[in-house]
JSON list of C-alpha atoms in Angstrom, two decimals:
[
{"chain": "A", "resi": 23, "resn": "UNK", "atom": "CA", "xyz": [14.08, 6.96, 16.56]},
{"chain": "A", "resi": 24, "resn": "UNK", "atom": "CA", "xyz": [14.17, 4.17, 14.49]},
{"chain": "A", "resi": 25, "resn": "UNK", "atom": "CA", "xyz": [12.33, 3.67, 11.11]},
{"chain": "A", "resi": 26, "resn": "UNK", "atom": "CA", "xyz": [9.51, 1.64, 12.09]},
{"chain": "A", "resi": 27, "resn": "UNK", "atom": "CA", "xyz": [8.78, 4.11, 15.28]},
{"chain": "A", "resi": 28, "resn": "UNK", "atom": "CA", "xyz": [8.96, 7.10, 12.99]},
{"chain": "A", "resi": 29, "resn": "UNK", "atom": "CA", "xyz": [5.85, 5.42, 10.36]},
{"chain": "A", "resi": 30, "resn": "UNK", "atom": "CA", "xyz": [3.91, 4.94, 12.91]},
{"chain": "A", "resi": 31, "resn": "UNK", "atom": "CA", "xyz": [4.13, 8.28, 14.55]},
{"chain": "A", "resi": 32, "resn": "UNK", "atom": "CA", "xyz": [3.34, 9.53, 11.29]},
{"chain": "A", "resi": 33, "resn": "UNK", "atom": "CA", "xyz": [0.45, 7.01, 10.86]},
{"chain": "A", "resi": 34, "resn": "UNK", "atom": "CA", "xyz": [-0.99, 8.55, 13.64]},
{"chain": "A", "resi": 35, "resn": "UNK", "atom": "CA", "xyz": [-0.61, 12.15, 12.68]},
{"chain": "A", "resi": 36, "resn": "UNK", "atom": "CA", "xyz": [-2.56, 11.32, 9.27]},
{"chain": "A", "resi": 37, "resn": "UNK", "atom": "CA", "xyz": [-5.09, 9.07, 11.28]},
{"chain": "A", "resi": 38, "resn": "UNK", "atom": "CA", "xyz": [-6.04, 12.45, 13.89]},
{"chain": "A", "resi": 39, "resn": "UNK", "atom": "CA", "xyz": [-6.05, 14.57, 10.44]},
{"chain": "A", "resi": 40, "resn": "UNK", "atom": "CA", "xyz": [-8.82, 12.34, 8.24]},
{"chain": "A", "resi": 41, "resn": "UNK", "atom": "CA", "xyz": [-10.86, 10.61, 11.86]},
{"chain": "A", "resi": 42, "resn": "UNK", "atom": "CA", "xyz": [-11.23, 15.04, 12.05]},
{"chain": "A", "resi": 43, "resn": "UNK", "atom": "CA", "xyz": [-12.44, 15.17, 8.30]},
{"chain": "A", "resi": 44, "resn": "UNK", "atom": "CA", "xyz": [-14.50, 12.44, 8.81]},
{"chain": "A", "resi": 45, "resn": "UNK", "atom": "CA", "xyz": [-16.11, 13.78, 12.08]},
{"chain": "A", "resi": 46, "resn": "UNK", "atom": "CA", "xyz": [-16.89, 16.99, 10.63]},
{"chain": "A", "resi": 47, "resn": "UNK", "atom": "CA", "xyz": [-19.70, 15.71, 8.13]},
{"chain": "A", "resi": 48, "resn": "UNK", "atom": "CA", "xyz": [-23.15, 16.09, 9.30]},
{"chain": "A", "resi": 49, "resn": "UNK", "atom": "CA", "xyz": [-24.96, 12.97, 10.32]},
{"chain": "A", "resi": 50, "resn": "UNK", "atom": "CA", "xyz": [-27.29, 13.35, 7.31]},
{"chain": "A", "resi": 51, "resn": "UNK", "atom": "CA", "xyz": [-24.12, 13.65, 4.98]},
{"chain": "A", "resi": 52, "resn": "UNK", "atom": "CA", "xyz": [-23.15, 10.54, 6.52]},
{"chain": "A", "resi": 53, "resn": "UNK", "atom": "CA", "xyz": [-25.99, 8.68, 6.07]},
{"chain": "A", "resi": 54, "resn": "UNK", "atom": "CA", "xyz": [-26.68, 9.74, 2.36]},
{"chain": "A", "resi": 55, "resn": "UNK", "atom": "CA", "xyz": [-23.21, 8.39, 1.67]},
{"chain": "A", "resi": 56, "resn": "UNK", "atom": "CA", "xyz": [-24.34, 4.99, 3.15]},
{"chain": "A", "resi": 57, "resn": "UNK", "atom": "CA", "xyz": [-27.36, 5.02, 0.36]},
{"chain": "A", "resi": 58, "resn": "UNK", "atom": "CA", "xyz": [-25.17, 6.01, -2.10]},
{"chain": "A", "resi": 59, "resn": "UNK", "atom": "CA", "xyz": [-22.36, 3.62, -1.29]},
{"chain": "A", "resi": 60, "resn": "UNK", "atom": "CA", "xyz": [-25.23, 0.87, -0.85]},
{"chain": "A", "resi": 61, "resn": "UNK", "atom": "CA", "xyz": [-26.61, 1.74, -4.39]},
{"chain": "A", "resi": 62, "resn": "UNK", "atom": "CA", "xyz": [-23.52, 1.48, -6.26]},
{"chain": "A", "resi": 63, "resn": "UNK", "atom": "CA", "xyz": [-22.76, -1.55, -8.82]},
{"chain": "A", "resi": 64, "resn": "UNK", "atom": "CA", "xyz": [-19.47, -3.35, -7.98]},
{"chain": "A", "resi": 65, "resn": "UNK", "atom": "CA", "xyz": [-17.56, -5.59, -10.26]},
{"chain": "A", "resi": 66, "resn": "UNK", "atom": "CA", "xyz": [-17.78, -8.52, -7.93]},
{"chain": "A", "resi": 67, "resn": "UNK", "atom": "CA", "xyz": [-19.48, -11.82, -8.36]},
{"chain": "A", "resi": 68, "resn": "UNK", "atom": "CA", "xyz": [-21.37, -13.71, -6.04]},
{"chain": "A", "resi": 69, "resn": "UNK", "atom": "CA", "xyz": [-21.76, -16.89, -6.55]},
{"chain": "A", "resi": 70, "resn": "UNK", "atom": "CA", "xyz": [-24.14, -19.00, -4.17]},
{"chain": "A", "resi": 71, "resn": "UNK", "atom": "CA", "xyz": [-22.89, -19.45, -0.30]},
{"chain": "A", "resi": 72, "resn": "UNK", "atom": "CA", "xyz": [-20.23, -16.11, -0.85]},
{"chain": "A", "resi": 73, "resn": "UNK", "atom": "CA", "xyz": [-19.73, -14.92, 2.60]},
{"chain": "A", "resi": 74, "resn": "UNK", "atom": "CA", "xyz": [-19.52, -10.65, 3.08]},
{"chain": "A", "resi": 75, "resn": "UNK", "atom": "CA", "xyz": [-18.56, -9.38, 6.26]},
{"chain": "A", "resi": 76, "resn": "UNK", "atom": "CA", "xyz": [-19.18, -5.78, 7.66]},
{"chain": "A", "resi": 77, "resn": "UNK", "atom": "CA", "xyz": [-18.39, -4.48, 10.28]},
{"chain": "A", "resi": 78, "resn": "UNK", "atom": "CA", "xyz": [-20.72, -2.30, 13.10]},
{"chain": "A", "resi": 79, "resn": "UNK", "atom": "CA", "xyz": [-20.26, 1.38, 12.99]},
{"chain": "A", "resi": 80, "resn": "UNK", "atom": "CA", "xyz": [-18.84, 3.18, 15.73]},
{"chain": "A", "resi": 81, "resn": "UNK", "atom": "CA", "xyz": [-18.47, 6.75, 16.24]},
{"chain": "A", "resi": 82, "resn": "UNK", "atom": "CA", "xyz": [-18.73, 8.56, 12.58]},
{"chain": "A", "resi": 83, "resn": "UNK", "atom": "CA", "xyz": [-17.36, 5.19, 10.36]},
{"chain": "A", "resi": 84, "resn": "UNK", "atom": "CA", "xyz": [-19.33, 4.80, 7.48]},
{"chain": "A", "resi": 85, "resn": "UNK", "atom": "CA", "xyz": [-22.58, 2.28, 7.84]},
{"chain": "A", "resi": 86, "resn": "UNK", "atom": "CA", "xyz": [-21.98, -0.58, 6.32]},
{"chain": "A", "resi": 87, "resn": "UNK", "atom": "CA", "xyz": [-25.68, -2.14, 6.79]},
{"chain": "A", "resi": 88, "resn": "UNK", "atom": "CA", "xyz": [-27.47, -0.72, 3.52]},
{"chain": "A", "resi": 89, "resn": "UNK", "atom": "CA", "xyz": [-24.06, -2.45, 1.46]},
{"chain": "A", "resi": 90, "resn": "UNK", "atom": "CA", "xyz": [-25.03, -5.60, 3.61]},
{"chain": "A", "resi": 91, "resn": "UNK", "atom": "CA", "xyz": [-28.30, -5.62, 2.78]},
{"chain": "A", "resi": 92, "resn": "UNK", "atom": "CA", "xyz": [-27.84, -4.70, -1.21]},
{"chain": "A", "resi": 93, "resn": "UNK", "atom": "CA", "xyz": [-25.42, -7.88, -1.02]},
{"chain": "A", "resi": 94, "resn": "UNK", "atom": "CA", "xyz": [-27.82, -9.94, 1.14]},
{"chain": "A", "resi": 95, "resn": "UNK", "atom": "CA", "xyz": [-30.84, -9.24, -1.11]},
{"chain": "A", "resi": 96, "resn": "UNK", "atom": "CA", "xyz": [-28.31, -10.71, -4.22]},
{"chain": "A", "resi": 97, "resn": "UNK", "atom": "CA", "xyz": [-28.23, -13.77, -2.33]},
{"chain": "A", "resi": 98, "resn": "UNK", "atom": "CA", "xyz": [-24.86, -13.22, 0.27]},
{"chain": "A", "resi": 99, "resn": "UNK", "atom": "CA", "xyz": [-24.39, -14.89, 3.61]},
{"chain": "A", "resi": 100, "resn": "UNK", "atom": "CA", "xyz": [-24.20, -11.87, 5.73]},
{"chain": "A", "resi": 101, "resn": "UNK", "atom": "CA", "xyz": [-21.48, -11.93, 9.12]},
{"chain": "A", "resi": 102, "resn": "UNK", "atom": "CA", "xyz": [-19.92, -9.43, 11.46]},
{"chain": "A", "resi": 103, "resn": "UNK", "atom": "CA", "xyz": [-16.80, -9.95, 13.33]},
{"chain": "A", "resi": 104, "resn": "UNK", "atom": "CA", "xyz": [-15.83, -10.67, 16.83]},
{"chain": "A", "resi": 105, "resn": "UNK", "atom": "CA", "xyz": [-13.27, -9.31, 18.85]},
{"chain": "A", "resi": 106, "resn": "UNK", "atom": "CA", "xyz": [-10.89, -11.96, 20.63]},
{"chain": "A", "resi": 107, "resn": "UNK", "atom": "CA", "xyz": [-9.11, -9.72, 22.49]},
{"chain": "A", "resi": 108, "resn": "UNK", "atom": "CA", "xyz": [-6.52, -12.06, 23.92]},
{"chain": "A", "resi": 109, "resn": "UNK", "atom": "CA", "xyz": [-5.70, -12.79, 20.78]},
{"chain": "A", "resi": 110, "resn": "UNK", "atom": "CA", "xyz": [-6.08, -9.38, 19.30]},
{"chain": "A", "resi": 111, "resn": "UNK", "atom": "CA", "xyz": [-7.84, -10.85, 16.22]},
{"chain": "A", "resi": 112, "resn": "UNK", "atom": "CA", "xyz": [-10.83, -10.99, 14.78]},
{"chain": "A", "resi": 113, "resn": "UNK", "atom": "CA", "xyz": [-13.08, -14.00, 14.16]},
{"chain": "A", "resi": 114, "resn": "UNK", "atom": "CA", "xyz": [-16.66, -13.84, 11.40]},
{"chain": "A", "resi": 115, "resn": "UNK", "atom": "CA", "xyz": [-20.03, -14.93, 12.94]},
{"chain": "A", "resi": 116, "resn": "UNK", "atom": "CA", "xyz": [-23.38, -15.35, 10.64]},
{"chain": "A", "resi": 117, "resn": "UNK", "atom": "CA", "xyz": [-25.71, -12.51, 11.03]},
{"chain": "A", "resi": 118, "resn": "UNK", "atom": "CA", "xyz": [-29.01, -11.28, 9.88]},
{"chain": "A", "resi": 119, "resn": "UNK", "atom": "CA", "xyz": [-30.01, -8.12, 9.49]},
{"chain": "A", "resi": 120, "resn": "UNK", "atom": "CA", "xyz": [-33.32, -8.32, 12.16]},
{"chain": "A", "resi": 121, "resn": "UNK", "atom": "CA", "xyz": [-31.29, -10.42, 14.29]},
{"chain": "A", "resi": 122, "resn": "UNK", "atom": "CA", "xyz": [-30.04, -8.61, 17.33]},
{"chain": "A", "resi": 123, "resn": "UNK", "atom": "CA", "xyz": [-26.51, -8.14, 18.67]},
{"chain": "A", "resi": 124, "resn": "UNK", "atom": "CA", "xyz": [-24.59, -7.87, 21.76]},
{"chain": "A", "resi": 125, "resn": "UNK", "atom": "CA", "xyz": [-21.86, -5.28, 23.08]},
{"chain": "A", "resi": 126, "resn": "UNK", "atom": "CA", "xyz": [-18.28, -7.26, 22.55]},
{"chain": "A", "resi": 127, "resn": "UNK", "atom": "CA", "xyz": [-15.45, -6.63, 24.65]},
{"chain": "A", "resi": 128, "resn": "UNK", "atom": "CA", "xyz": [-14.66, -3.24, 23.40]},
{"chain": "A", "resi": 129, "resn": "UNK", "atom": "CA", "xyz": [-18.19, -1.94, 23.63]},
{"chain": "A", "resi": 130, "resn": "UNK", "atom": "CA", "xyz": [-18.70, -2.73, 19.99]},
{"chain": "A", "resi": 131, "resn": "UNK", "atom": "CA", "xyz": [-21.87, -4.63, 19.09]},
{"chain": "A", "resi": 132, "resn": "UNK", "atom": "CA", "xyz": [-21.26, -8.16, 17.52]},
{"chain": "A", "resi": 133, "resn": "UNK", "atom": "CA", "xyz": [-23.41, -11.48, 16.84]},
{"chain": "A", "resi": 134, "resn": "UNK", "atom": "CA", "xyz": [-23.64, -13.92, 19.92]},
{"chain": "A", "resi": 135, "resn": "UNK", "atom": "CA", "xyz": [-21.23, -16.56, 20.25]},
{"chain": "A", "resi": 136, "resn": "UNK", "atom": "CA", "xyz": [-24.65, -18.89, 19.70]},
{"chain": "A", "resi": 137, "resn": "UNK", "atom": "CA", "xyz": [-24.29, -17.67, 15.82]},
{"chain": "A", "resi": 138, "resn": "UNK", "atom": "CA", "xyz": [-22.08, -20.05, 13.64]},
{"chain": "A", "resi": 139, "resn": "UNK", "atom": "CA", "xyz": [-18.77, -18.65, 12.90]},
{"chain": "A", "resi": 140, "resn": "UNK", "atom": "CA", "xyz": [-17.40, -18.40, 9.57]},
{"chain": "A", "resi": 141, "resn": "UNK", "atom": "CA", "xyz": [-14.48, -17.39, 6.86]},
{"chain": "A", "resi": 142, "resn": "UNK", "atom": "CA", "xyz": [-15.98, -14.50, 4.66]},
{"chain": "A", "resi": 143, "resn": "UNK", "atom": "CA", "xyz": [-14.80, -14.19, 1.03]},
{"chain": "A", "resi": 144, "resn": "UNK", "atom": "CA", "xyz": [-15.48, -10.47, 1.16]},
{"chain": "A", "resi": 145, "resn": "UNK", "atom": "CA", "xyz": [-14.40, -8.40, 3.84]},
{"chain": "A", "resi": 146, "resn": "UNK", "atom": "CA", "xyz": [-15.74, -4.72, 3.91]},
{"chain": "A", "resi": 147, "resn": "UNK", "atom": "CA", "xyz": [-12.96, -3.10, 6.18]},
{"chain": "A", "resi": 148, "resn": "UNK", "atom": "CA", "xyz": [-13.61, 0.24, 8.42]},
{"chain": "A", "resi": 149, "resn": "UNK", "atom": "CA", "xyz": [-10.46, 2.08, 8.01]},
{"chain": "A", "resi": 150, "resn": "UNK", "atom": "CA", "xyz": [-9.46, 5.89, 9.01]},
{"chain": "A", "resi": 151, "resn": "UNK", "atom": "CA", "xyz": [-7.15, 7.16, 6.06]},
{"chain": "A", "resi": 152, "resn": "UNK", "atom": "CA", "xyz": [-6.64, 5.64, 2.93]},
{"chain": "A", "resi": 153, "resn": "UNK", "atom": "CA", "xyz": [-4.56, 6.32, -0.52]},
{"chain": "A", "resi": 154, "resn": "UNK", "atom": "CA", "xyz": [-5.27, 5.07, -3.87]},
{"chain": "A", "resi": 155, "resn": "UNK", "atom": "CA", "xyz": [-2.29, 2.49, -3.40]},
{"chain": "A", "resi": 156, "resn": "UNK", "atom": "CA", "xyz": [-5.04, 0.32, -1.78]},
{"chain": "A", "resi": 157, "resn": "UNK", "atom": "CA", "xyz": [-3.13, 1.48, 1.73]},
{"chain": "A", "resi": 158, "resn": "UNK", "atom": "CA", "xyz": [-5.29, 1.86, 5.09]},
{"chain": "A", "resi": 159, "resn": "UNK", "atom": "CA", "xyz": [-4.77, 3.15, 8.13]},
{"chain": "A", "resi": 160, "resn": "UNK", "atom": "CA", "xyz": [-6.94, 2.13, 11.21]},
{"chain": "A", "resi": 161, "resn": "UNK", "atom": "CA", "xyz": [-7.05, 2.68, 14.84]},
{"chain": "A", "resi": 162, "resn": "UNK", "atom": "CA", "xyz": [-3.73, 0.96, 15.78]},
{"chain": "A", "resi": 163, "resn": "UNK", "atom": "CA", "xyz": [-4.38, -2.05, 17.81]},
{"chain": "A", "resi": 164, "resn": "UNK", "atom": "CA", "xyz": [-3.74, -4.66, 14.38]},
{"chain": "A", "resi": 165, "resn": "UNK", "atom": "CA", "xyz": [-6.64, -5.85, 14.62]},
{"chain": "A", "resi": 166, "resn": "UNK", "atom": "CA", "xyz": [-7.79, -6.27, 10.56]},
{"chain": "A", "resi": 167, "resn": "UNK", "atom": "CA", "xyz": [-3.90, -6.53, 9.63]},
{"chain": "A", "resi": 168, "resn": "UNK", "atom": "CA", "xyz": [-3.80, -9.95, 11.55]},
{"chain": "A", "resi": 169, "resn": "UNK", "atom": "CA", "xyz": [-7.33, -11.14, 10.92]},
{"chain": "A", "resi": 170, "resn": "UNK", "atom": "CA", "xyz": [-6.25, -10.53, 7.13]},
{"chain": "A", "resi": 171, "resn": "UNK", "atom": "CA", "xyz": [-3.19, -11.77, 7.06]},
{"chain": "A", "resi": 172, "resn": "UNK", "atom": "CA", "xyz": [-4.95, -15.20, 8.67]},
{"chain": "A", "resi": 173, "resn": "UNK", "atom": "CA", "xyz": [-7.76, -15.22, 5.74]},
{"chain": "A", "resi": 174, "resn": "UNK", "atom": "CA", "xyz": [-5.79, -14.45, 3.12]},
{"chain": "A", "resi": 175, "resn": "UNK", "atom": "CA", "xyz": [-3.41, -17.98, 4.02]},
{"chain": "A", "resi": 176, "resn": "UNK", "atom": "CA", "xyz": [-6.30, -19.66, 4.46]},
{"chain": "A", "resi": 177, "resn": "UNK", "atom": "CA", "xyz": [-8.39, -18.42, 0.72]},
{"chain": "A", "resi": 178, "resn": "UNK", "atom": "CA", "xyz": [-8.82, -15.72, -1.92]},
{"chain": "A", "resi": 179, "resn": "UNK", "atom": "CA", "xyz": [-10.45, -13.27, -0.20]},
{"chain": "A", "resi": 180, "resn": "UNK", "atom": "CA", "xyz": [-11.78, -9.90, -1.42]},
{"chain": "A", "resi": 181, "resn": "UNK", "atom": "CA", "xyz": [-10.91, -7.06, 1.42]},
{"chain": "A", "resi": 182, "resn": "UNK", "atom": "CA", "xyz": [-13.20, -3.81, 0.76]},
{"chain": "A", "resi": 183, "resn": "UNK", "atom": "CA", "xyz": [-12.54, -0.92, 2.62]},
{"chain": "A", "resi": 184, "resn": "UNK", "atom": "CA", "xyz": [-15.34, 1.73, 3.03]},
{"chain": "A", "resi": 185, "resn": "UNK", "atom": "CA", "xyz": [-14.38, 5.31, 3.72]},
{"chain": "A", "resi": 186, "resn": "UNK", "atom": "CA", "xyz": [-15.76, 8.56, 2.78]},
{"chain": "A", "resi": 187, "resn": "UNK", "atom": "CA", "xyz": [-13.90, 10.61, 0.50]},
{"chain": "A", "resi": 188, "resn": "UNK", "atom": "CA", "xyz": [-12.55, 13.23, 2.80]},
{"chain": "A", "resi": 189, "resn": "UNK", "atom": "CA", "xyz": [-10.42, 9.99, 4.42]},
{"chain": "A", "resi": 190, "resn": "UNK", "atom": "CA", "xyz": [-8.26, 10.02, 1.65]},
{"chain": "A", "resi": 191, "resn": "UNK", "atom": "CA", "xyz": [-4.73, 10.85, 1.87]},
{"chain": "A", "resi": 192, "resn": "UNK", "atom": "CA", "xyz": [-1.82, 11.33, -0.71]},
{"chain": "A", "resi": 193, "resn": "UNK", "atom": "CA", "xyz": [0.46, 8.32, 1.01]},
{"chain": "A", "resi": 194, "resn": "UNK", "atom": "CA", "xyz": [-0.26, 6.05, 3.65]},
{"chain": "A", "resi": 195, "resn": "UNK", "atom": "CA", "xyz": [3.05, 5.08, 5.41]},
{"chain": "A", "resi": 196, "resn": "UNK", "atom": "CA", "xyz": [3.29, 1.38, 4.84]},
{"chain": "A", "resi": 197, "resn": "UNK", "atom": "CA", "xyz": [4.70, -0.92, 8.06]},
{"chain": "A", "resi": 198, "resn": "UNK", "atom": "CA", "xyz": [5.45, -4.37, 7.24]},
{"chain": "A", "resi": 199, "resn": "UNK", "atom": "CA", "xyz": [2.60, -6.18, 8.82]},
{"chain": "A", "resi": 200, "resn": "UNK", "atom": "CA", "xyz": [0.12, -3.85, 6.88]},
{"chain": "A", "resi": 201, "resn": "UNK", "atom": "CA", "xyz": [-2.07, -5.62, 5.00]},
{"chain": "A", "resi": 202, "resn": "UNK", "atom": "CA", "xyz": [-3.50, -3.49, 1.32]},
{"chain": "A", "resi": 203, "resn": "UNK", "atom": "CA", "xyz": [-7.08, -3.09, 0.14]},
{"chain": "A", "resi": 204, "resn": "UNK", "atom": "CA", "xyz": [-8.11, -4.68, -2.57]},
{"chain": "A", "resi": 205, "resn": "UNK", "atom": "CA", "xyz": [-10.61, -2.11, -3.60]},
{"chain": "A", "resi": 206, "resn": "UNK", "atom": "CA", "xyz": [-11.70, 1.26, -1.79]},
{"chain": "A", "resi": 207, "resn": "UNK", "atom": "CA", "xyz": [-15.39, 2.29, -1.96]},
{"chain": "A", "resi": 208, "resn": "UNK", "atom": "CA", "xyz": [-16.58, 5.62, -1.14]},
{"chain": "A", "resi": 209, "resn": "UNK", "atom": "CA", "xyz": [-19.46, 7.87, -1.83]},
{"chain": "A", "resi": 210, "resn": "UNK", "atom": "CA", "xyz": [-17.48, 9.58, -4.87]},
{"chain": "A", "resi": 211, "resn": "UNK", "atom": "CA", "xyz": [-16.15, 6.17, -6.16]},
{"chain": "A", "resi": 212, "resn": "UNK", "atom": "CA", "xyz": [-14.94, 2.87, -6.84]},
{"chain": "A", "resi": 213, "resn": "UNK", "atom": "CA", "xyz": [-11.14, 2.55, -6.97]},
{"chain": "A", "resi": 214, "resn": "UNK", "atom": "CA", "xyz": [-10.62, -0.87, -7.94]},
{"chain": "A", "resi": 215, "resn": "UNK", "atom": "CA", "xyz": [-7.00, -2.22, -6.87]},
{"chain": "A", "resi": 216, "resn": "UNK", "atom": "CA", "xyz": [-7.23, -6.38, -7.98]},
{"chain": "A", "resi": 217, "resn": "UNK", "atom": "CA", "xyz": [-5.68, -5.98, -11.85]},
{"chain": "A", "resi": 218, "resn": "UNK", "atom": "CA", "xyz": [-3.06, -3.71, -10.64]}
]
């Protein structure tokens, strides 16, 4: 087995082992980590027209939508990706919060391709494991790693990942194509990577 076959079999052990920790908090301990996430003062500015992107929560992910709003009520363009899946990348469309939103290609709800599409200069990234590297582990398919990697060429961007504590893990194993958090936020804490 070579090197690269043998991180990501352990990737996936570590993702099953926090997507179970994560799973296993109520709904209500979910959703007061939302608030508290939402409520929490980050060392960002936002300068008129700055772009954040979220993300809509699937299965027990962390809601992003009270952050959103907190940003959006501070004077952020809000937008939510869209899943090419040919491409297996991710592209930003506007969105507002009482605007409605349509089931993309993997059953995941995303703005209509009628909304404008746009390059965010925050990203708030779902992951499934972290470390305090700045590390992430998601579901797999590449998805963020390539959609980062194609931002990041492009402008400074400001990648976010949201996670409840329980997600975290002593070392994520890195692959090459792995793209790092700038910052983690969770309902315990900040853990701010940028002056490292």
């Amino acid at each position: 087995m070579d090197g690269n076959r043998f991180l990501a079999n352990l990737k996936d052990d570590f993702r099953r082992g926090a997507l179970a920790q994560r799973d296993a908090l109520s709904p209500e301990s979910r959703a007061g980590a939302a608030m508290i996430v939402a409520a929490r003062t980050l060392p960002l500015e936002l300068p008129p027209g700055t772009i954040v992107a979220g993300y809509s929560p699937i299965h027990s992910e962390l809601d992003p939508f009270p952050l959103m709003r907190a940003f959006a009520l501070k004077g952020a363009t809000l937008a939510l990706p869209v899943i090419i899946a040919r491409d297996h990348a991710l592209i930003f469309r506007a969105w507002q919060p009482d605007e409605g939103l349509v089931r993309g290609p993997l059953g995941i709800f995303q703005p209509s391709s009628d909304a404008d599409e746009v390059d965010p200069d925050i990203v708030l990234v779902p992951l499934a494991a972290f470390d305090r590297a700045g590390h992430r582990i998601g579901y797999g398919r590449g998805y963020y790693d390539r959609t980062l990697q194609n931002l990041r060429a492009a402008k400074k961007v400001t990648v976010i990942g949201l996670a409840f504590a329980v997600q975290e893990i002593e070392t994520v194993p890195r692959l090459p194509h792995d793209e790092q958090l700038d910052c983690v936020l969770t309902e315990r804490e900040l853990i701010d990577l940028r002056s490292l």
